mmCIF file of C-alpha atoms in Angstrom:
data_model
loop_
_atom_site.group_PDB
_atom_site.id
_atom_site.type_symbol
_atom_site.label_atom_id
_atom_site.label_comp_id
_atom_site.label_asym_id
_atom_site.label_seq_id
_atom_site.Cartn_x
_atom_site.Cartn_y
_atom_site.Cartn_z
ATOM 1 C CA MET C 1433 304.513 58.162 24.028
ATOM 2 C CA LEU C 1434 302.991 59.776 27.126
ATOM 3 C CA CYS C 1435 305.287 61.961 29.211
ATOM 4 C CA THR C 1436 304.660 64.154 32.217
ATOM 5 C CA TYR C 1437 306.263 67.496 32.931
ATOM 6 C CA ASN C 1438 305.302 69.583 35.923
ATOM 7 C CA ALA C 1439 302.075 67.532 36.386
ATOM 8 C CA ARG C 1440 301.044 68.115 32.733
ATOM 9 C CA ALA C 1441 300.655 65.205 30.324
ATOM 10 C CA VAL C 1442 302.454 65.348 26.980
ATOM 11 C CA SER C 1443 301.203 62.804 24.436
ATOM 12 C CA THR C 1444 302.288 64.107 21.032
ATOM 13 C CA ASN C 1445 305.468 65.577 19.588
ATOM 14 C CA ALA C 1446 303.614 68.832 18.780
ATOM 15 C CA LYS C 1447 302.689 69.259 22.437
ATOM 16 C CA LEU C 1448 306.250 68.382 23.397
ATOM 17 C CA HIS C 1449 307.652 71.103 21.117
ATOM 18 C CA ALA C 1450 305.099 73.621 22.456
ATOM 19 C CA LEU C 1451 306.156 72.693 25.968
ATOM 20 C CA LEU C 1452 309.825 73.077 25.069
ATOM 21 C CA GLU C 1453 309.152 76.508 23.559
ATOM 22 C CA ALA C 1454 307.404 77.589 26.763
ATOM 23 C CA ALA C 1455 310.265 76.185 28.818
ATOM 24 C CA GLY C 1456 312.771 78.018 26.603
ATOM 25 C CA ARG C 1457 311.431 81.300 27.904
ATOM 26 C CA ILE C 1458 312.093 80.167 31.463
ATOM 27 C CA ASN C 1459 315.769 79.543 30.619
ATOM 28 C CA TYR C 1460 316.305 76.081 32.067
ATOM 29 C CA HIS C 1461 319.529 74.258 31.336
ATOM 30 C CA ALA C 1462 317.866 70.843 31.278
ATOM 31 C CA ILE C 1463 314.262 69.730 31.003
ATOM 32 C CA ALA C 1464 313.546 66.270 32.380
ATOM 33 C CA LEU C 1465 310.466 64.414 31.183
ATOM 34 C CA GLN C 1466 309.455 61.245 32.968
ATOM 35 C CA GLU C 1467 307.462 58.651 31.042
ATOM 36 C CA THR C 1468 304.659 56.830 32.781
ATOM 37 C CA LYS C 1469 306.049 53.516 31.475
ATOM 38 C CA PRO C 1470 309.734 54.074 30.699
ATOM 39 C CA ARG C 1471 311.246 51.569 28.295
ATOM 40 C CA LYS C 1472 314.747 52.978 28.062
ATOM 41 C CA THR C 1473 316.590 56.169 28.815
ATOM 42 C CA ASP C 1474 316.643 58.580 25.873
ATOM 43 C CA VAL C 1475 318.921 61.622 26.008
ATOM 44 C CA ARG C 1476 318.729 64.272 23.274
ATOM 45 C CA GLN C 1477 320.251 67.700 22.943
ATOM 46 C CA LEU C 1478 318.593 70.213 20.670
ATOM 47 C CA SER C 1479 320.494 72.731 18.557
ATOM 48 C CA ASP C 1480 319.771 75.517 21.050
ATOM 49 C CA GLY C 1481 321.512 73.558 23.803
ATOM 50 C CA THR C 1482 318.378 72.259 25.564
ATOM 51 C CA LEU C 1483 318.929 68.807 27.023
ATOM 52 C CA ILE C 1484 315.949 66.402 26.952
ATOM 53 C CA ILE C 1485 316.082 63.350 29.214
ATOM 54 C CA ARG C 1486 313.222 60.858 28.861
ATOM 55 C CA GLY C 1487 312.449 57.845 31.012
ATOM 56 C CA GLU C 1488 314.737 58.709 33.885
ATOM 57 C CA LYS C 1489 313.897 60.448 37.092
ATOM 58 C CA VAL C 1490 316.125 63.435 37.702
ATOM 59 C CA PRO C 1491 316.917 64.278 41.327
ATOM 60 C CA SER C 1492 315.479 67.491 42.706
ATOM 61 C CA THR C 1493 317.638 70.612 42.570
ATOM 62 C CA ARG C 1494 316.161 71.950 45.822
ATOM 63 C CA LYS C 1495 318.463 72.046 48.776
ATOM 64 C CA LYS C 1496 317.540 69.563 51.444
ATOM 65 C CA LYS C 1497 317.237 70.983 54.917
ATOM 66 C CA SER C 1498 319.062 68.820 57.365
ATOM 67 C CA LYS C 1499 319.763 69.411 60.978
ATOM 68 C CA GLU C 1500 322.941 68.043 62.413
ATOM 69 C CA VAL C 1501 322.494 66.323 65.725
ATOM 70 C CA PRO C 1502 325.628 66.306 67.860
ATOM 71 C CA GLN C 1503 326.957 62.818 68.392
ATOM 72 C CA GLY C 1504 328.177 61.830 71.816
ATOM 73 C CA PRO C 1505 327.690 63.600 75.123
ATOM 74 C CA CYS C 1506 326.913 67.288 75.125
ATOM 75 C CA ARG C 1507 326.850 69.661 78.055
ATOM 76 C CA LEU C 1508 323.656 71.553 78.811
ATOM 77 C CA SER C 1509 323.427 74.463 81.146
ATOM 78 C CA CYS C 1510 320.497 76.176 82.790
ATOM 79 C CA SER C 1511 320.305 79.465 84.627
ATOM 80 C CA ALA C 1512 319.271 78.846 88.213
ATOM 81 C CA ASP C 1513 317.523 81.422 90.330
ATOM 82 C CA ASN C 1514 319.304 81.656 93.641
ATOM 83 C CA THR C 1515 316.511 82.644 96.012
ATOM 84 C CA THR C 1516 318.775 83.901 98.793
ATOM 85 C CA LYS C 1517 320.875 86.317 96.747
ATOM 86 C CA ARG C 1518 318.438 86.942 93.849
ATOM 87 C CA VAL C 1519 321.328 86.359 91.473
ATOM 88 C CA ARG C 1520 321.073 84.048 88.499
ATOM 89 C CA ALA C 1521 323.752 81.395 88.377
ATOM 90 C CA ARG C 1522 324.414 78.748 85.746
ATOM 91 C CA THR C 1523 324.118 75.094 86.601
ATOM 92 C CA SER C 1524 324.749 71.938 84.632
ATOM 93 C CA SER C 1525 323.741 69.448 87.298
ATOM 94 C CA ARG C 1526 320.964 67.142 86.155
ATOM 95 C CA LYS C 1527 319.235 67.174 89.561
ATOM 96 C CA GLU C 1528 319.274 70.966 89.809
ATOM 97 C CA MET C 1529 318.012 71.362 86.239
ATOM 98 C CA LYS C 1530 315.176 68.935 86.971
ATOM 99 C CA SER C 1531 314.193 70.780 90.155
ATOM 100 C CA ILE C 1532 314.314 74.158 88.342
ATOM 101 C CA THR C 1533 312.106 72.816 85.565
ATOM 102 C CA MET C 1534 309.643 71.240 88.023
ATOM 103 C CA ARG C 1535 309.455 74.477 90.022
ATOM 104 C CA PHE C 1536 308.962 76.563 86.862
ATOM 105 C CA TYR C 1537 306.063 74.477 85.548
ATOM 106 C CA ALA C 1538 304.473 74.173 89.001
ATOM 107 C CA ASN C 1539 304.403 77.977 89.233
ATOM 108 C CA PHE C 1540 303.431 78.308 85.582
ATOM 109 C CA PHE C 1541 300.278 76.201 85.918
ATOM 110 C CA ARG C 1542 299.338 77.451 89.384
ATOM 111 C CA SER C 1543 296.245 79.626 89.237
ATOM 112 C CA SER C 1544 296.079 82.841 91.228
ATOM 113 C CA THR C 1545 292.341 83.164 90.594
ATOM 114 C CA PRO C 1546 290.061 81.226 92.940
ATOM 115 C CA VAL C 1547 287.668 78.864 91.221
ATOM 116 C CA SER C 1548 284.143 78.974 92.563
ATOM 117 C CA ASN C 1549 282.138 75.789 92.829
ATOM 118 C CA SER C 1550 279.112 76.882 90.884
ATOM 119 C CA VAL C 1551 275.975 74.811 91.086
ATOM 120 C CA ILE C 1552 274.731 73.813 87.679
ATOM 121 C CA PRO C 1553 270.941 73.954 87.663
ATOM 122 C CA THR C 1554 269.166 70.800 86.661
ATOM 123 C CA GLY C 1555 267.013 70.909 83.581
ATOM 124 C CA GLU C 1556 263.277 71.107 83.557
ATOM 125 C CA ILE C 1557 261.231 68.054 84.398
ATOM 126 C CA PRO C 1558 260.401 66.395 81.103
ATOM 127 C CA PRO C 1559 256.752 66.746 80.134
ATOM 128 C CA ARG C 1560 254.489 63.772 80.544
ATOM 129 C CA ILE C 1561 253.555 61.653 77.598
ATOM 130 C CA LEU C 1562 249.972 62.397 76.698
ATOM 131 C CA PRO C 1563 247.442 59.576 76.372
ATOM 132 C CA ALA C 1564 246.656 60.873 72.876
ATOM 133 C CA GLU C 1565 250.291 60.290 71.850
ATOM 134 C CA VAL C 1566 250.131 56.708 73.163
ATOM 135 C CA ARG C 1567 246.854 56.133 71.289
ATOM 136 C CA VAL C 1568 248.346 57.425 68.013
ATOM 137 C CA ALA C 1569 251.512 55.336 68.472
ATOM 138 C CA ILE C 1570 249.459 52.165 69.029
ATOM 139 C CA LYS C 1571 247.204 53.022 66.096
ATOM 140 C CA ILE C 1572 250.089 53.326 63.597
ATOM 141 C CA MET C 1573 251.701 50.023 64.664
ATOM 142 C CA LYS C 1574 251.561 47.279 62.035
ATOM 143 C CA THR C 1575 248.823 44.722 62.484
ATOM 144 C CA ALA C 1576 249.376 40.968 62.727
ATOM 145 C CA THR C 1577 253.063 41.248 63.633
ATOM 146 C CA VAL C 1578 255.086 39.011 65.902
ATOM 147 C CA PRO C 1579 255.246 40.323 69.486
ATOM 148 C CA GLY C 1580 258.512 41.796 70.711
ATOM 149 C CA PRO C 1581 260.656 40.637 73.644
ATOM 150 C CA ASP C 1582 257.898 41.656 76.077
ATOM 151 C CA HIS C 1583 255.462 39.224 74.338
ATOM 152 C CA VAL C 1584 252.817 41.947 73.869
ATOM 153 C CA SER C 1585 251.369 42.160 70.370
ATOM 154 C CA ALA C 1586 249.995 45.276 68.693
ATOM 155 C CA ASP C 1587 246.521 43.695 68.550
ATOM 156 C CA LEU C 1588 246.546 43.214 72.330
ATOM 157 C CA LEU C 1589 247.490 46.876 72.841
ATOM 158 C CA ARG C 1590 244.671 47.958 70.517
ATOM 159 C CA ALA C 1591 242.185 45.903 72.489
ATOM 160 C CA GLY C 1592 243.124 47.677 75.743
ATOM 161 C CA GLY C 1593 241.109 50.796 75.013
ATOM 162 C CA HIS C 1594 241.298 54.298 76.489
ATOM 163 C CA ARG C 1595 242.081 53.143 80.044
ATOM 164 C CA LEU C 1596 245.252 51.332 78.826
ATOM 165 C CA HIS C 1597 246.375 54.496 77.004
ATOM 166 C CA GLU C 1598 246.168 56.453 80.262
ATOM 167 C CA ILE C 1599 248.071 53.748 82.181
ATOM 168 C CA LEU C 1600 250.886 53.601 79.593
ATOM 169 C CA ALA C 1601 251.139 57.390 79.493
#
């Protein structure tokens, strides 16, 4: 029988007893082992009071965090800045809350620093292709190949000579 406990595989009874001895030092009330292929639920209690449950998944003892969401309508309030009196007042009007939020984020993202329109310099003019590079490229092309979409074969390029290398460069 192959059991798992805390991501460790237990395949023999000797390993199971060694695992139970190690767990005895931790002082658990119940040790649950889950078989990879459970046939039936087997519950045993040892003489020291340790409960062994095989073949059944035991629910976690951790507390689940749950957040209660209020059902039904709820009243929200927002503190409004009264610009004439400089006194904060509370409002629960949807329109006022929307205008306060819009005003806040408009001021929040407004930049007080002027942005200069800097001119990004263009890069250097790329160097010309040298006629020697064209000659080497034509020289290393495979011979007796089918011409490409431009219908120019490698043999025709080789026959062009030095003047063609200068024109292509």
